[in-house]
Coordinates of C-alpha atoms in Angstrom, one line a residue:
A1 CA -42.6 88.2 127.2
R2 CA -41.7 89.3 123.7
P3 CA -42.0 87.0 120.7
G4 CA -39.5 84.1 120.6
G5 CA -38.1 85.1 124.1
F6 CA -36.1 88.1 122.9
P7 CA -35.3 91.0 125.1
P8 CA -36.8 94.4 124.5
P9 CA -35.3 96.1 121.2
P10 CA -33.1 99.2 121.9
P11 CA -34.5 102.4 121.2
R12 CA -34.7 103.3 117.5
P13 CA -31.8 105.6 116.2
P14 CA -32.6 108.9 114.7
A15 CA -33.9 108.8 111.0
A16 CA -30.3 110.5 110.0
S17 CA -28.3 108.1 111.5
P18 CA -25.6 106.6 109.0
W19 CA -26.2 103.0 108.2
R20 CA -24.0 100.5 110.4
A21 CA -24.1 97.4 111.9
L22 CA -22.9 97.3 115.6
W23 CA -21.8 94.0 116.9
K24 CA -20.1 92.8 120.2
Q25 CA -18.7 89.0 120.2
E26 CA -19.3 87.5 123.6
E27 CA -16.7 85.0 125.5
N28 CA -19.3 82.0 124.3
N29 CA -18.9 83.2 120.5
T30 CA -22.3 84.7 120.7
M31 CA -22.6 88.1 118.7
R32 CA -25.1 90.6 119.4
V33 CA -25.8 93.0 116.1
H34 CA -27.6 96.1 115.6
V35 CA -28.4 97.0 112.1
F36 CA -29.4 100.6 111.1
R37 CA -30.7 101.6 107.8
C38 CA -30.4 104.9 106.0
V39 CA -31.8 106.5 102.8
S40 CA -28.8 108.7 101.7
F41 CA -25.4 108.7 101.6
E42 CA -22.6 111.4 101.0
G43 CA -19.1 110.4 100.3
E44 CA -17.0 107.5 99.2
P45 CA -17.5 104.0 100.4
T46 CA -14.3 102.4 102.0
E47 CA -13.3 98.8 101.0
S48 CA -13.1 96.2 103.9
D49 CA -12.2 92.6 104.0
E50 CA -16.0 91.7 103.5
M51 CA -16.5 94.2 100.7
R52 CA -13.8 94.3 98.0
P53 CA -14.1 95.9 95.4
V54 CA -16.6 98.6 96.7
Q55 CA -19.5 98.5 94.3
W56 CA -23.2 99.6 94.4
F57 CA -25.8 97.4 93.5
P58 CA -29.7 98.0 92.8
A59 CA -31.9 96.8 95.6
D60 CA -33.4 94.5 93.5
A61 CA -30.1 92.9 92.2
L62 CA -28.2 92.2 95.3
P63 CA -25.6 89.5 95.3
L64 CA -26.9 87.8 98.1
E65 CA -25.1 84.6 97.1
E66 CA -21.9 86.2 98.0
M67 CA -22.9 87.5 101.5
W68 CA -23.1 85.6 104.6
P69 CA -25.8 82.9 104.6
D70 CA -28.2 84.8 107.2
V71 CA -28.3 87.9 104.9
P72 CA -31.1 86.9 102.9
H73 CA -33.4 86.2 105.6
W74 CA -33.0 89.9 107.2
L75 CA -31.9 92.1 104.5
P76 CA -35.1 92.1 102.6
V77 CA -36.9 93.1 105.7
V78 CA -34.4 96.2 106.3
L79 CA -34.9 97.3 102.7
R80 CA -38.6 97.3 103.3
G81 CA -38.0 99.6 106.3
E82 CA -39.3 97.2 108.7
S83 CA -37.7 96.3 112.1
F84 CA -36.8 92.8 113.0
L85 CA -35.3 90.4 115.9
S86 CA -33.5 87.6 114.9
R87 CA -31.3 84.8 115.7
F88 CA -29.0 82.8 113.5
D89 CA -26.3 80.0 114.9
Y90 CA -23.5 79.0 112.9
G91 CA -21.8 75.7 112.9
P92 CA -17.9 75.1 113.4
D93 CA -17.5 75.5 109.6
E94 CA -19.3 78.8 109.5
E95 CA -22.5 76.9 108.0
L96 CA -25.9 78.4 108.9
L97 CA -27.7 76.1 111.2
P98 CA -31.5 75.4 110.3
N99 CA -32.7 76.8 113.8
F100 CA -32.6 80.2 112.9
R101 CA -35.7 82.7 113.2
V102 CA -36.4 86.1 112.1
I103 CA -39.6 87.9 113.5
V104 CA -40.7 90.9 111.7
Q105 CA -41.8 93.9 114.0

């Protein structure tokens, strides 16, 4: 069995893949998310509901307090180039519940 009862991870994307988070929301409100990291980008970023206005930030000065509460627990792992498995549960008012876990691989 894998640590924390997690299933095996999906295959790693090719190094040239663009960054993206893939997610699927299940009927029981569970979301499965895959986060990919890239080290270069060409083009112009596009505004979204969660990123307005579009801004670039130095990696050591990210506005983590403006992001979802789980982000400070996993984004530093991604920025170090490491893989991880995690589980974050949110309450009815979108508050992060304390039973979360992050396992760095």
